[in-house]
mmCIF file of N, CA and C in Angstrom:
data_model
loop_
_atom_site.group_PDB
_atom_site.id
_atom_site.type_symbol
_atom_site.label_atom_id
_atom_site.label_comp_id
_atom_site.label_asym_id
_atom_site.label_seq_id
_atom_site.Cartn_x
_atom_site.Cartn_y
_atom_site.Cartn_z
ATOM 1 N N MET H 11 78.221 -110.199 7.912
ATOM 2 C CA MET H 11 78.528 -111.805 7.956
ATOM 3 C C MET H 11 76.449 -111.840 8.312
ATOM 4 N N SER H 12 75.763 -111.677 7.702
ATOM 5 C CA SER H 12 74.542 -112.477 8.452
ATOM 6 C C SER H 12 74.871 -114.023 8.815
ATOM 7 N N ALA H 13 72.995 -112.644 9.832
ATOM 8 C CA ALA H 13 72.473 -113.314 11.322
ATOM 9 C C ALA H 13 71.615 -114.512 10.380
ATOM 10 N N VAL H 14 71.947 -114.970 9.118
ATOM 11 C CA VAL H 14 70.672 -115.928 9.083
ATOM 12 C C VAL H 14 71.344 -117.443 8.633
ATOM 13 N N PRO H 15 71.890 -118.289 9.496
ATOM 14 C CA PRO H 15 72.108 -119.459 8.801
ATOM 15 C C PRO H 15 72.396 -119.960 7.816
ATOM 16 N N ARG H 16 73.310 -120.542 6.669
ATOM 17 C CA ARG H 16 73.251 -120.802 5.648
ATOM 18 C C ARG H 16 72.162 -121.528 5.206
ATOM 19 N N SER H 17 71.543 -122.898 5.860
ATOM 20 C CA SER H 17 70.819 -123.479 5.475
ATOM 21 C C SER H 17 69.566 -122.586 5.491
ATOM 22 N N GLU H 18 68.848 -121.529 6.406
ATOM 23 C CA GLU H 18 68.073 -120.909 5.845
ATOM 24 C C GLU H 18 67.761 -120.020 4.868
ATOM 25 N N LYS H 19 69.200 -119.588 4.313
ATOM 26 C CA LYS H 19 69.002 -118.663 3.053
ATOM 27 C C LYS H 19 68.197 -119.212 2.359
ATOM 28 N N PRO H 20 67.244 -118.067 1.787
ATOM 29 C CA PRO H 20 66.693 -118.259 0.433
ATOM 30 C C PRO H 20 67.246 -119.375 -0.435
ATOM 31 N N VAL H 21 66.802 -119.862 -1.664
ATOM 32 C CA VAL H 21 68.259 -120.695 -2.704
ATOM 33 C C VAL H 21 67.488 -119.698 -3.683
ATOM 34 N N GLY H 22 68.527 -119.638 -4.795
ATOM 35 C CA GLY H 22 68.959 -118.432 -5.854
ATOM 36 C C GLY H 22 68.355 -119.704 -6.981
ATOM 37 N N ARG H 23 68.270 -119.138 -8.205
ATOM 38 C CA ARG H 23 67.801 -119.364 -9.535
ATOM 39 C C ARG H 23 68.594 -120.565 -9.896
ATOM 40 N N PHE H 24 69.764 -119.879 -9.758
ATOM 41 C CA PHE H 24 71.248 -120.797 -10.343
ATOM 42 C C PHE H 24 71.564 -121.632 -9.566
ATOM 43 N N ARG H 25 71.578 -121.558 -7.942
ATOM 44 C CA ARG H 25 72.138 -122.457 -7.127
ATOM 45 C C ARG H 25 70.729 -124.027 -7.713
ATOM 46 N N ARG H 26 68.956 -123.308 -7.685
ATOM 47 C CA ARG H 26 67.995 -124.293 -8.149
ATOM 48 C C ARG H 26 68.706 -124.842 -8.948
ATOM 49 N N MET H 27 68.802 -124.270 -10.346
ATOM 50 C CA MET H 27 69.375 -125.046 -11.495
ATOM 51 C C MET H 27 70.428 -125.921 -11.875
ATOM 52 N N LEU H 28 71.619 -126.047 -10.090
ATOM 53 C CA LEU H 28 73.062 -126.181 -10.324
ATOM 54 C C LEU H 28 72.272 -128.105 -9.525
ATOM 55 N N GLU H 29 71.330 -127.547 -8.706
ATOM 56 C CA GLU H 29 70.982 -128.628 -8.148
ATOM 57 C C GLU H 29 69.878 -130.160 -8.847
ATOM 58 N N ARG H 30 69.262 -129.688 -9.320
ATOM 59 C CA ARG H 30 68.434 -129.935 -10.541
ATOM 60 C C ARG H 30 69.557 -130.712 -12.156
ATOM 61 N N LEU H 31 70.619 -129.916 -11.797
ATOM 62 C CA LEU H 31 71.635 -130.578 -12.824
ATOM 63 C C LEU H 31 72.387 -131.463 -12.408
ATOM 64 N N SER H 32 73.053 -131.757 -11.570
ATOM 65 C CA SER H 32 73.952 -132.028 -10.100
ATOM 66 C C SER H 32 73.059 -133.608 -9.533
ATOM 67 N N SER H 33 72.252 -133.339 -9.955
ATOM 68 C CA SER H 33 70.436 -134.852 -9.796
ATOM 69 C C SER H 33 70.515 -135.931 -10.021
ATOM 70 N N SER H 34 70.407 -136.780 -9.598
ATOM 71 C CA SER H 34 69.632 -138.274 -10.623
ATOM 72 C C SER H 34 69.059 -138.412 -11.359
ATOM 73 N N GLN H 35 68.585 -139.173 -11.834
ATOM 74 C CA GLN H 35 67.342 -139.149 -13.264
ATOM 75 C C GLN H 35 66.452 -139.249 -11.844
ATOM 76 N N GLU H 36 66.624 -140.363 -11.099
ATOM 77 C CA GLU H 36 65.392 -141.304 -9.908
ATOM 78 C C GLU H 36 65.350 -139.969 -8.786
ATOM 79 N N ASP H 37 65.989 -139.092 -8.748
ATOM 80 C CA ASP H 37 65.857 -137.909 -7.553
ATOM 81 C C ASP H 37 65.045 -136.951 -8.063
ATOM 82 N N LEU H 38 64.885 -136.665 -9.843
ATOM 83 C CA LEU H 38 63.884 -135.731 -10.261
ATOM 84 C C LEU H 38 62.898 -136.067 -10.571
ATOM 85 N N GLU H 39 62.830 -137.279 -10.667
ATOM 86 C CA GLU H 39 61.332 -138.379 -11.119
ATOM 87 C C GLU H 39 60.997 -138.251 -9.641
ATOM 88 N N SER H 40 61.713 -138.386 -8.713
ATOM 89 C CA SER H 40 60.613 -138.579 -7.191
ATOM 90 C C SER H 40 60.329 -137.036 -6.969
ATOM 91 N N GLU H 41 60.726 -136.304 -7.009
ATOM 92 C CA GLU H 41 60.527 -134.695 -6.577
ATOM 93 C C GLU H 41 59.425 -134.528 -7.800
ATOM 94 N N GLU H 42 59.241 -134.893 -8.409
ATOM 95 C CA GLU H 42 58.048 -134.271 -9.554
ATOM 96 C C GLU H 42 56.758 -135.531 -9.401
ATOM 97 N N LEU H 43 57.252 -136.836 -8.677
ATOM 98 C CA LEU H 43 56.086 -137.097 -7.512
ATOM 99 C C LEU H 43 55.262 -136.262 -6.704
ATOM 100 N N ARG H 44 56.542 -136.348 -5.617
ATOM 101 C CA ARG H 44 55.816 -135.530 -4.984
ATOM 102 C C ARG H 44 55.035 -134.338 -5.116
ATOM 103 N N GLU H 45 55.907 -133.735 -6.070
ATOM 104 C CA GLU H 45 54.651 -132.113 -6.686
ATOM 105 C C GLU H 45 53.220 -132.300 -7.193
ATOM 106 N N ASP H 46 53.687 -133.713 -7.304
ATOM 107 C CA ASP H 46 51.910 -133.935 -8.332
ATOM 108 C C ASP H 46 50.869 -134.484 -7.434
ATOM 109 N N ALA H 47 51.737 -134.907 -6.125
ATOM 110 C CA ALA H 47 50.350 -136.300 -5.531
ATOM 111 C C ALA H 47 50.380 -134.276 -4.204
ATOM 112 N N GLU H 48 51.468 -133.112 -3.992
ATOM 113 C CA GLU H 48 51.225 -131.960 -3.491
ATOM 114 C C GLU H 48 49.865 -131.840 -4.501
ATOM 115 N N SER H 49 49.684 -131.783 -5.291
ATOM 116 C CA SER H 49 48.768 -130.536 -6.490
ATOM 117 C C SER H 49 47.813 -131.828 -6.421
ATOM 118 N N ALA H 50 47.325 -132.707 -5.844
ATOM 119 C CA ALA H 50 46.107 -133.287 -6.476
ATOM 120 C C ALA H 50 45.445 -133.497 -5.709
ATOM 121 N N GLY H 51 46.297 -132.886 -3.489
ATOM 122 C CA GLY H 51 45.608 -132.500 -2.834
ATOM 123 C C GLY H 51 46.015 -134.091 -2.336
ATOM 124 N N CYS H 52 46.284 -134.955 -1.827
ATOM 125 C CA CYS H 52 46.681 -136.410 -1.752
ATOM 126 C C CYS H 52 47.872 -136.426 -0.854
ATOM 127 N N THR H 53 47.053 -136.968 0.082
ATOM 128 C CA THR H 53 48.244 -137.156 1.146
ATOM 129 C C THR H 53 49.759 -138.306 0.859
ATOM 130 N N ARG H 54 50.540 -137.749 1.394
ATOM 131 C CA ARG H 54 52.226 -138.414 1.138
ATOM 132 C C ARG H 54 51.854 -139.788 1.734
ATOM 133 N N ILE H 55 52.708 -140.601 1.031
ATOM 134 C CA ILE H 55 52.683 -141.933 1.487
ATOM 135 C C ILE H 55 53.834 -142.118 2.807
ATOM 136 N N GLY H 56 54.576 -141.211 2.902
ATOM 137 C CA GLY H 56 55.514 -141.521 4.300
ATOM 138 C C GLY H 56 54.843 -141.161 4.623
ATOM 139 N N ASP H 57 52.927 -140.187 4.976
ATOM 140 C CA ASP H 57 52.959 -139.237 6.387
ATOM 141 C C ASP H 57 52.116 -140.437 6.879
ATOM 142 N N CYS H 58 51.317 -141.525 5.991
ATOM 143 C CA CYS H 58 50.043 -142.217 6.145
ATOM 144 C C CYS H 58 50.629 -142.998 6.796
ATOM 145 N N HIS H 59 49.977 -143.842 8.028
ATOM 146 C CA HIS H 59 49.798 -144.174 9.277
ATOM 147 C C HIS H 59 48.831 -145.327 9.263
ATOM 148 N N ASP H 60 48.839 -146.625 10.144
ATOM 149 C CA ASP H 60 48.238 -147.849 10.340
ATOM 150 C C ASP H 60 46.869 -147.096 10.556
ATOM 151 N N ARG H 61 45.643 -147.787 9.629
ATOM 152 C CA ARG H 61 44.355 -148.004 10.027
ATOM 153 C C ARG H 61 44.005 -145.980 9.332
ATOM 154 N N GLN H 62 44.371 -145.726 8.493
ATOM 155 C CA GLN H 62 44.120 -144.373 8.653
ATOM 156 C C GLN H 62 43.688 -144.326 7.288
ATOM 157 N N ILE H 63 42.872 -143.679 6.816
ATOM 158 C CA ILE H 63 41.679 -143.586 5.724
ATOM 159 C C ILE H 63 42.544 -142.385 4.826
ATOM 160 N N VAL H 64 43.273 -143.198 3.690
ATOM 161 C CA VAL H 64 43.551 -142.165 3.452
ATOM 162 C C VAL H 64 42.985 -141.412 1.864
ATOM 163 N N THR H 65 43.896 -140.817 0.657
ATOM 164 C CA THR H 65 43.741 -141.080 -0.960
ATOM 165 C C THR H 65 44.855 -140.250 -1.212
ATOM 166 N N VAL H 66 46.013 -141.616 -2.322
ATOM 167 C CA VAL H 66 47.043 -141.352 -2.705
ATOM 168 C C VAL H 66 47.087 -141.329 -3.823
ATOM 169 N N THR H 67 48.047 -140.829 -4.402
ATOM 170 C CA THR H 67 48.603 -140.698 -5.886
ATOM 171 C C THR H 67 49.827 -141.075 -5.739
ATOM 172 N N GLY H 68 50.238 -142.242 -7.196
ATOM 173 C CA GLY H 68 51.758 -142.839 -7.866
ATOM 174 C C GLY H 68 51.659 -142.854 -8.311
ATOM 175 N N THR H 69 53.129 -143.510 -9.166
ATOM 176 C CA THR H 69 53.130 -144.143 -10.173
ATOM 177 C C THR H 69 53.031 -145.647 -9.741
ATOM 178 N N LEU H 70 52.696 -146.978 -10.495
ATOM 179 C CA LEU H 70 52.914 -148.211 -9.828
ATOM 180 C C LEU H 70 54.390 -148.666 -10.960
ATOM 181 N N ARG H 71 55.347 -149.139 -9.945
ATOM 182 C CA ARG H 71 56.067 -149.433 -10.166
ATOM 183 C C ARG H 71 56.174 -150.597 -10.897
ATOM 184 N N THR H 72 55.538 -151.500 -10.191
ATOM 185 C CA THR H 72 55.093 -153.331 -10.408
ATOM 186 C C THR H 72 54.105 -153.937 -9.863
ATOM 187 N N VAL H 73 53.469 -154.922 -10.935
ATOM 188 C CA VAL H 73 52.182 -155.171 -10.434
ATOM 189 C C VAL H 73 52.505 -156.976 -10.659
ATOM 190 N N THR H 74 52.140 -157.690 -9.602
ATOM 191 C CA THR H 74 52.047 -159.176 -10.109
ATOM 192 C C THR H 74 50.842 -159.789 -9.054
ATOM 193 N N LEU H 75 50.382 -161.452 -9.672
ATOM 194 C CA LEU H 75 49.540 -162.134 -9.619
ATOM 195 C C LEU H 75 50.044 -162.712 -8.301
ATOM 196 N N ARG H 76 49.435 -162.631 -7.022
ATOM 197 C CA ARG H 76 50.544 -163.505 -5.915
ATOM 198 C C ARG H 76 49.027 -163.928 -5.219
ATOM 199 N N PRO H 77 49.052 -165.157 -5.082
ATOM 200 C CA PRO H 77 47.419 -165.454 -4.390
ATOM 201 C C PRO H 77 47.568 -165.779 -2.961
ATOM 202 N N ARG H 78 46.478 -165.428 -1.934
ATOM 203 C CA ARG H 78 47.457 -165.020 -1.105
ATOM 204 C C ARG H 78 46.022 -166.189 -0.148
ATOM 205 N N ALA H 79 46.645 -166.813 0.560
ATOM 206 C CA ALA H 79 45.250 -168.327 1.246
ATOM 207 C C ALA H 79 44.618 -168.717 -0.311
ATOM 208 N N GLY H 80 45.217 -169.421 -1.316
ATOM 209 C CA GLY H 80 44.686 -170.141 -2.123
ATOM 210 C C GLY H 80 43.851 -169.318 -2.884
ATOM 211 N N VAL H 81 43.730 -167.554 -3.010
ATOM 212 C CA VAL H 81 42.838 -166.596 -3.276
ATOM 213 C C VAL H 81 43.616 -166.003 -4.775
ATOM 214 N N PRO H 82 43.306 -166.014 -5.575
ATOM 215 C CA PRO H 82 44.641 -164.984 -6.648
ATOM 216 C C PRO H 82 43.866 -163.600 -6.237
ATOM 217 N N ALA H 83 45.244 -162.929 -5.997
ATOM 218 C CA ALA H 83 45.260 -161.370 -5.613
ATOM 219 C C ALA H 83 46.307 -160.698 -6.484
ATOM 220 N N LEU H 84 45.863 -159.593 -6.803
ATOM 221 C CA LEU H 84 46.544 -158.720 -7.200
ATOM 222 C C LEU H 84 47.518 -157.950 -7.144
ATOM 223 N N GLU H 85 48.417 -158.146 -7.069
ATOM 224 C CA GLU H 85 49.428 -157.074 -5.745
ATOM 225 C C GLU H 85 49.745 -155.452 -6.912
ATOM 226 N N ALA H 86 49.841 -154.497 -6.213
ATOM 227 C CA ALA H 86 50.757 -153.626 -7.242
ATOM 228 C C ALA H 86 51.831 -152.302 -6.072
ATOM 229 N N GLU H 87 52.697 -152.687 -6.773
ATOM 230 C CA GLU H 87 53.540 -151.133 -5.633
ATOM 231 C C GLU H 87 53.470 -149.650 -6.593
ATOM 232 N N LEU H 88 52.738 -148.964 -5.593
ATOM 233 C CA LEU H 88 52.813 -147.753 -5.521
ATOM 234 C C LEU H 88 53.646 -147.225 -5.171
ATOM 235 N N PHE H 89 54.439 -145.664 -5.860
ATOM 236 C CA PHE H 89 55.442 -145.032 -5.393
ATOM 237 C C PHE H 89 55.154 -143.538 -5.873
ATOM 238 N N ASP H 90 55.185 -142.858 -4.342
ATOM 239 C CA ASP H 90 54.933 -140.988 -5.120
ATOM 240 C C ASP H 90 55.671 -140.465 -4.310
ATOM 241 N N GLY H 91 57.525 -141.000 -4.725
ATOM 242 C CA GLY H 91 58.356 -139.931 -4.365
ATOM 243 C C GLY H 91 58.368 -139.581 -2.802
ATOM 244 N N SER H 92 57.637 -140.214 -2.212
ATOM 245 C CA SER H 92 58.483 -140.460 -0.309
ATOM 246 C C SER H 92 58.246 -141.757 0.121
ATOM 247 N N ALA H 93 57.875 -142.809 -0.614
ATOM 248 C CA ALA H 93 57.640 -143.819 -0.109
ATOM 249 C C ALA H 93 56.416 -145.125 -1.333
ATOM 250 N N ALA H 94 56.945 -146.216 -0.637
ATOM 251 C CA ALA H 94 56.200 -147.063 -1.594
ATOM 252 C C ALA H 94 54.956 -147.502 -0.940
ATOM 253 N N LEU H 95 53.719 -147.805 -1.872
ATOM 254 C CA LEU H 95 52.820 -148.683 -1.008
ATOM 255 C C LEU H 95 52.034 -149.416 -1.816
ATOM 256 N N ASP H 96 52.145 -150.845 -0.934
ATOM 257 C CA ASP H 96 51.474 -151.953 -1.650
ATOM 258 C C ASP H 96 50.072 -151.824 -2.105
ATOM 259 N N LEU H 97 49.379 -151.697 -3.536
ATOM 260 C CA LEU H 97 47.880 -152.172 -3.474
ATOM 261 C C LEU H 97 47.195 -153.790 -3.842
ATOM 262 N N VAL H 98 46.194 -154.144 -3.435
ATOM 263 C CA VAL H 98 45.560 -155.646 -3.315
ATOM 264 C C VAL H 98 44.044 -155.732 -3.619
ATOM 265 N N TRP H 99 44.479 -155.725 -4.902
ATOM 266 C CA TRP H 99 42.868 -156.625 -4.761
ATOM 267 C C TRP H 99 42.983 -158.007 -4.934
ATOM 268 N N LEU H 100 41.717 -158.717 -4.113
ATOM 269 C CA LEU H 100 41.904 -159.727 -3.890
ATOM 270 C C LEU H 100 40.475 -160.400 -4.687
ATOM 271 N N GLY H 101 40.816 -161.742 -5.168
ATOM 272 C CA GLY H 101 39.513 -161.915 -6.274
ATOM 273 C C GLY H 101 40.321 -161.555 -7.442
ATOM 274 N N ARG H 102 40.895 -160.863 -7.852
ATOM 275 C CA ARG H 102 41.303 -160.476 -8.847
ATOM 276 C C ARG H 102 42.425 -160.956 -9.997
ATOM 277 N N ARG H 103 42.495 -161.655 -11.150
ATOM 278 C CA ARG H 103 43.979 -161.793 -11.599
ATOM 279 C C ARG H 103 44.553 -161.126 -12.575
ATOM 280 N N SER H 104 43.192 -159.669 -13.499
ATOM 281 C CA SER H 104 44.081 -159.080 -13.884
ATOM 282 C C SER H 104 43.056 -158.178 -13.791
ATOM 283 N N ILE H 105 42.911 -156.375 -14.033
ATOM 284 C CA ILE H 105 42.435 -155.524 -13.961
ATOM 285 C C ILE H 105 43.177 -154.565 -15.311
ATOM 286 N N VAL H 106 41.971 -153.877 -16.048
ATOM 287 C CA VAL H 106 42.064 -153.283 -17.129
ATOM 288 C C VAL H 106 42.800 -151.951 -16.483
ATOM 289 N N GLY H 107 44.227 -151.557 -17.280
ATOM 290 C CA GLY H 107 44.316 -150.114 -17.531
ATOM 291 C C GLY H 107 45.803 -150.605 -15.640
ATOM 292 N N ILE H 108 45.809 -151.556 -14.851
ATOM 293 C CA ILE H 108 46.820 -151.897 -14.039
ATOM 294 C C ILE H 108 48.018 -152.645 -14.717
ATOM 295 N N GLU H 109 48.881 -151.412 -14.537
ATOM 296 C CA GLU H 109 50.540 -151.998 -15.351
ATOM 297 C C GLU H 109 51.525 -151.609 -14.760
ATOM 298 N N PRO H 110 52.475 -151.532 -14.987
ATOM 299 C CA PRO H 110 53.740 -150.614 -14.508
ATOM 300 C C PRO H 110 53.847 -149.418 -15.624
ATOM 301 N N GLY H 111 54.167 -148.385 -14.785
ATOM 302 C CA GLY H 111 54.334 -146.995 -15.347
ATOM 303 C C GLY H 111 52.956 -146.070 -15.538
ATOM 304 N N ARG H 112 51.556 -146.711 -15.207
ATOM 305 C CA ARG H 112 50.947 -146.241 -14.996
ATOM 306 C C ARG H 112 50.595 -145.385 -13.870
ATOM 307 N N LYS H 113 49.582 -144.354 -13.764
ATOM 308 C CA LYS H 113 49.789 -143.301 -12.522
ATOM 309 C C LYS H 113 48.103 -143.203 -11.759
ATOM 310 N N LEU H 114 47.751 -143.215 -10.729
ATOM 311 C CA LEU H 114 46.589 -143.586 -10.100
ATOM 312 C C LEU H 114 46.564 -143.551 -8.864
ATOM 313 N N ILE H 115 45.212 -142.321 -8.857
ATOM 314 C CA ILE H 115 44.549 -142.254 -7.109
ATOM 315 C C ILE H 115 44.137 -143.058 -7.039
ATOM 316 N N ALA H 116 44.440 -143.752 -5.426
ATOM 317 C CA ALA H 116 43.851 -144.938 -5.047
ATOM 318 C C ALA H 116 43.580 -144.296 -3.022
ATOM 319 N N SER H 117 42.580 -144.455 -2.784
ATOM 320 C CA SER H 117 41.406 -144.188 -1.469
ATOM 321 C C SER H 117 41.345 -145.775 -1.344
ATOM 322 N N GLY H 118 41.829 -145.627 0.375
ATOM 323 C CA GLY H 118 41.040 -146.654 1.095
ATOM 324 C C GLY H 118 41.562 -146.393 2.676
ATOM 325 N N ARG H 119 41.389 -147.865 3.254
ATOM 326 C CA ARG H 119 42.325 -147.516 4.423
ATOM 327 C C ARG H 119 43.687 -148.103 4.458
ATOM 328 N N ILE H 120 44.998 -147.549 5.130
ATOM 329 C CA ILE H 120 46.316 -148.049 5.493
ATOM 330 C C ILE H 120 45.569 -149.710 6.682
ATOM 331 N N SER H 121 47.328 -150.723 5.832
ATOM 332 C CA SER H 121 47.084 -151.525 7.029
ATOM 333 C C SER H 121 48.333 -151.782 6.825
ATOM 334 N N MET H 122 49.181 -152.527 8.271
ATOM 335 C CA MET H 122 50.082 -152.001 8.083
ATOM 336 C C MET H 122 50.940 -153.726 8.195
ATOM 337 N N SER H 123 51.494 -154.175 6.626
ATOM 338 C CA SER H 123 51.168 -155.392 6.783
ATOM 339 C C SER H 123 53.156 -156.227 6.918
ATOM 340 N N ARG H 124 53.991 -156.745 8.009
ATOM 341 C CA ARG H 124 54.956 -157.224 7.482
ATOM 342 C C ARG H 124 55.847 -155.621 7.398
ATOM 343 N N GLY H 125 55.952 -154.658 8.005
ATOM 344 C CA GLY H 125 56.104 -153.527 8.140
ATOM 345 C C GLY H 125 56.237 -152.320 6.905
ATOM 346 N N ARG H 126 55.258 -152.522 5.924
ATOM 347 C CA ARG H 126 54.699 -152.107 4.429
ATOM 348 C C ARG H 126 53.197 -151.630 4.989
ATOM 349 N N ARG H 127 52.782 -150.149 3.587
ATOM 350 C CA ARG H 127 51.405 -150.407 4.165
ATOM 351 C C ARG H 127 51.160 -150.950 2.818
ATOM 352 N N VAL H 128 49.817 -151.310 3.430
ATOM 353 C CA VAL H 128 48.457 -151.776 2.073
ATOM 354 C C VAL H 128 48.021 -151.426 2.286
ATOM 355 N N LEU H 129 46.722 -150.949 0.738
ATOM 356 C CA LEU H 129 45.756 -150.931 0.668
ATOM 357 C C LEU H 129 44.746 -152.244 -0.019
ATOM 358 N N PHE H 130 44.162 -152.912 1.151
ATOM 359 C CA PHE H 130 43.244 -153.644 0.015
ATOM 360 C C PHE H 130 41.523 -153.225 -0.451
ATOM 361 N N ASN H 131 41.503 -153.859 -1.632
ATOM 362 C CA ASN H 131 40.936 -153.949 -2.378
ATOM 363 C C ASN H 131 40.329 -151.919 -2.625
ATOM 364 N N PRO H 132 41.715 -151.307 -3.079
ATOM 365 C CA PRO H 132 41.475 -149.866 -2.859
ATOM 366 C C PRO H 132 40.509 -148.965 -3.909
ATOM 367 N N LYS H 133 39.421 -148.343 -3.443
ATOM 368 C CA LYS H 133 38.638 -147.596 -5.254
ATOM 369 C C LYS H 133 40.149 -146.694 -5.515
ATOM 370 N N TYR H 134 40.072 -146.288 -7.141
ATOM 371 C CA TYR H 134 40.852 -146.344 -7.853
ATOM 372 C C TYR H 134 40.492 -145.501 -8.956
ATOM 373 N N GLU H 135 41.191 -144.365 -9.543
ATOM 374 C CA GLU H 135 40.555 -143.970 -10.528
ATOM 375 C C GLU H 135 42.588 -143.931 -11.523
ATOM 376 N N LEU H 136 42.630 -144.545 -12.208
ATOM 377 C CA LEU H 136 43.435 -144.003 -13.184
ATOM 378 C C LEU H 136 43.613 -142.589 -14.591
ATOM 379 N N ARG H 137 45.318 -141.989 -14.387
ATOM 380 C CA ARG H 137 45.788 -140.142 -14.290
ATOM 381 C C ARG H 137 45.167 -140.778 -16.073
ATOM 382 N N PRO H 138 45.433 -139.928 -16.811
ATOM 383 C CA PRO H 138 45.100 -139.930 -18.401
ATOM 384 C C PRO H 138 46.625 -140.070 -18.067
ATOM 385 N N LEU H 139 47.333 -140.914 -19.639
ATOM 386 C CA LEU H 139 47.562 -140.645 -19.677
ATOM 387 C C LEU H 139 48.017 -140.024 -20.738
ATOM 388 N N GLY H 140 49.577 -140.259 -21.494
ATOM 389 C CA GLY H 140 50.766 -138.909 -22.589
ATOM 390 C C GLY H 140 50.792 -137.311 -21.797
ATOM 391 N N ARG H 141 50.539 -137.091 -20.567
ATOM 392 C CA ARG H 141 51.117 -136.221 -19.397
ATOM 393 C C ARG H 141 52.268 -135.761 -20.022
ATOM 394 N N GLU H 142 53.277 -136.786 -19.618
ATOM 395 C CA GLU H 142 54.855 -136.788 -19.450
ATOM 396 C C GLU H 142 55.511 -135.885 -20.512
#
């Protein structure tokens, strides 16, 4: 018997392949997004805290126009595989390139609103299309 507990043993190539085959499509996409965030040198959304200045990356899941206090506001949900973050551009009805499925990098100060992470008027950079 080995002295190393089963959970700490190195994972072999065959086991990794079996895990990928038995994982759902959503799990695989989440893992890919987490790896993408790590390789871009960005903070994982799940690790972000209130009032922290961050740079995050992910894929836009939803984009909606929702007025806030009578002012138009474009809201988008960014997902990086670890958690979701709301991006809100106040005074904007639309922004070219901000659409569901688009990958981007966003920077700003995290706020908490109703238990969700929010970036108001973030600086952003659209990621190139066609890398999939």
